[in-house]
Amino acid sequence: MRNELLSWFGREGLLLTHVLSAMDDPEHDEIKISVRAPLLALSRASHDFRECPDPVLFGYPESSLDMMNLDDMNQFVLIWFERAVEANMARCFVCNQLLSMREEDKPWDAIFVTQDLYCWLLVHFDCKRYLKRDLKGRNPFEVDVQPPEFFDLRLT
Ligand SMILES: [Zn+2]
């Protein structure tokens, strides 16, 4: 992840830090600090977590991060998710059903979770009430994160 995006998350107060002291290795009394930016989840499966896409790498102007707030980022992430849904890659975080953009299918929403971990995910309206249960015990520092797919985000 580019430092510019990392700083943006820092500015918005959305970075999590994890401090690891060398308790079991007294020879090296260094402290390891790792930082984690918010994630995206295409489903609840461990291989479906993605790093947050960087708006600049998706064609936004270099200076756009300076002007973006969290609402703008939500909007950007939603467009990325819509492409993932169109590509049949996104599932409801609760019931694991494949999501679609078709109107006759169950409606879903992109949600930014801020409890325990910072994560955008997709969930059916009807499944939202079970979300808390399914998020319980997730440690952002134990999640294996892949880089995001490069969908074409231009309006068609
Ligand atoms: Zn669902």
mmCIF file of N, CA and C and ligand atoms in Angstrom, residues 92-97 99 106 123-124 127, ligand 1:
data_model
loop_
_atom_site.group_PDB
_atom_site.id
_atom_site.type_symbol
_atom_site.label_atom_id
_atom_site.label_comp_id
_atom_site.label_asym_id
_atom_site.label_seq_id
_atom_site.Cartn_x
_atom_site.Cartn_y
_atom_site.Cartn_z
ATOM 1 N N CYS A 92 -22.438 -12.498 0.412
ATOM 2 C CA CYS A 92 -22.930 -11.932 1.660
ATOM 3 C C CYS A 92 -22.050 -12.450 2.804
ATOM 4 N N PHE A 93 -21.624 -11.549 3.669
ATOM 5 C CA PHE A 93 -20.714 -11.927 4.747
ATOM 6 C C PHE A 93 -21.382 -12.881 5.734
ATOM 7 N N VAL A 94 -22.691 -12.816 5.821
ATOM 8 C CA VAL A 94 -23.404 -13.637 6.794
ATOM 9 C C VAL A 94 -23.823 -14.987 6.204
ATOM 10 N N CYS A 95 -24.567 -14.973 5.095
ATOM 11 C CA CYS A 95 -25.131 -16.237 4.588
ATOM 12 C C CYS A 95 -24.310 -16.840 3.454
ATOM 13 N N ASN A 96 -23.300 -16.117 3.003
ATOM 14 C CA ASN A 96 -22.361 -16.622 1.999
ATOM 15 C C ASN A 96 -22.976 -16.807 0.609
ATOM 16 N N GLN A 97 -24.172 -16.286 0.397
ATOM 17 C CA GLN A 97 -24.759 -16.368 -0.939
ATOM 18 C C GLN A 97 -24.077 -15.396 -1.881
ATOM 19 N N LEU A 99 -23.768 -12.561 -4.410
ATOM 20 C CA LEU A 99 -24.599 -11.362 -4.567
ATOM 21 C C LEU A 99 -24.737 -11.022 -6.040
ATOM 22 N N LYS A 106 -32.125 -10.556 -3.752
ATOM 23 C CA LYS A 106 -32.193 -9.883 -2.448
ATOM 24 C C LYS A 106 -31.248 -8.684 -2.408
ATOM 25 N N VAL A 123 -23.375 -7.234 2.729
ATOM 26 C CA VAL A 123 -24.317 -8.068 3.474
ATOM 27 C C VAL A 123 -25.740 -7.762 2.993
ATOM 28 N N HIS A 124 -26.580 -8.809 2.885
ATOM 29 C CA HIS A 124 -27.998 -8.599 2.570
ATOM 30 C C HIS A 124 -28.633 -7.742 3.661
ATOM 31 N N CYS A 127 -29.770 -9.894 6.368
ATOM 32 C CA CYS A 127 -28.749 -10.626 7.139
ATOM 33 C C CYS A 127 -28.020 -9.725 8.133
HETATM 34 ZN ZN ZN B 1 -27.101 -12.862 3.324
#
